[in-house]
Amino acid sequence: MKGGRKLNDVSWSKGRIILSNKRVVLVGNGGKRTLALSSVDGIGGRYDANQEIQRVSNYVSLRIGDDVFLIAAEEHDEFRTDLYRAFLDRKVIKARHPAIKGGVVQDTEWEQARVKVEADGISIAQQSGAFVRLELDDIGTLEETERTVMDEKASVIEAEHTDDEGTSVQTYLSGQPWIVAVIKSYLGEGRDRNRGAVELSESEREVLMALYSGVSSFEVPNFLGMSVDRVEEIFERLIEAEVLEEVRTRREVALEPRGRNIASEAMNEQ
């Protein structure tokens, strides 16, 4: 896109990519173009203007004002991770963890924290010494809202994932608007992988909500007043739908990110 107008006659040009923690430099036969990271308003998302662009499966899009640049690196995954590192590594943000645990709001406070980007997610080192991992494959829901952060209104990312015990938690992250946008874009890759519509019966939704609330898979029959055989049937169906994962052969199960997403939505509808 140029000046907010979608270009249909664009094509890929070969060149070199130079990346630092300040800028991306694109070098080709027609010269070079320098993109300051501080000027980037958005990252991620596909802009398949035509078949020429669409034939490349992996690329990164950078939005600067009303212009959009597409960059396809030979080693896409490594470049993508390095790009997010250039934006986020060692940046100071504010974090609240866990803000919600097992569906229950916690009384934790906001803290200063530092971000570290890894290939499979981000790590948050809080000032108190707490260390939080948000893995892309473990992101259930991801929302951006406005909350009061240390007595000031600010944009906040609410990321749902699991803690070391496998309990559903929400971590709140806040900071400068562009940092919030980049974190949301990176974590959003995980959220999008785990999305997927699944048609569920009322009984299946009840099982998911029970697990989401912290009820052990062994306690679900008594908790819901269902027979063990019926709960086993539901577990089997939800495992096949990639909503649950089997933890042990005794049929202990834990919610997958997709399952936590569905359970959260179901509880909000109650």
mmCIF file of C-alpha atoms in Angstrom, residues 11 24 45 156 175 203 206 212 226 242:
data_model
loop_
_atom_site.group_PDB
_atom_site.id
_atom_site.type_symbol
_atom_site.label_atom_id
_atom_site.label_comp_id
_atom_site.label_asym_id
_atom_site.label_seq_id
_atom_site.Cartn_x
_atom_site.Cartn_y
_atom_site.Cartn_z
ATOM 1 C CA SER A 11 5.995 -7.671 -7.371
ATOM 2 C CA VAL A 24 15.559 -2.086 8.736
ATOM 3 C CA GLY A 45 -0.820 -9.465 8.643
ATOM 4 C CA VAL A 156 -3.584 -3.098 28.208
ATOM 5 C CA GLY A 175 3.446 0.151 27.992
ATOM 6 C CA SER A 203 -22.872 -31.099 28.069
ATOM 7 C CA GLU A 206 -20.368 -27.710 30.819
ATOM 8 C CA TYR A 212 -11.657 -24.055 33.163
ATOM 9 C CA MET A 226 -22.802 -37.071 34.961
ATOM 10 C CA GLU A 242 -8.084 -30.728 19.722
#
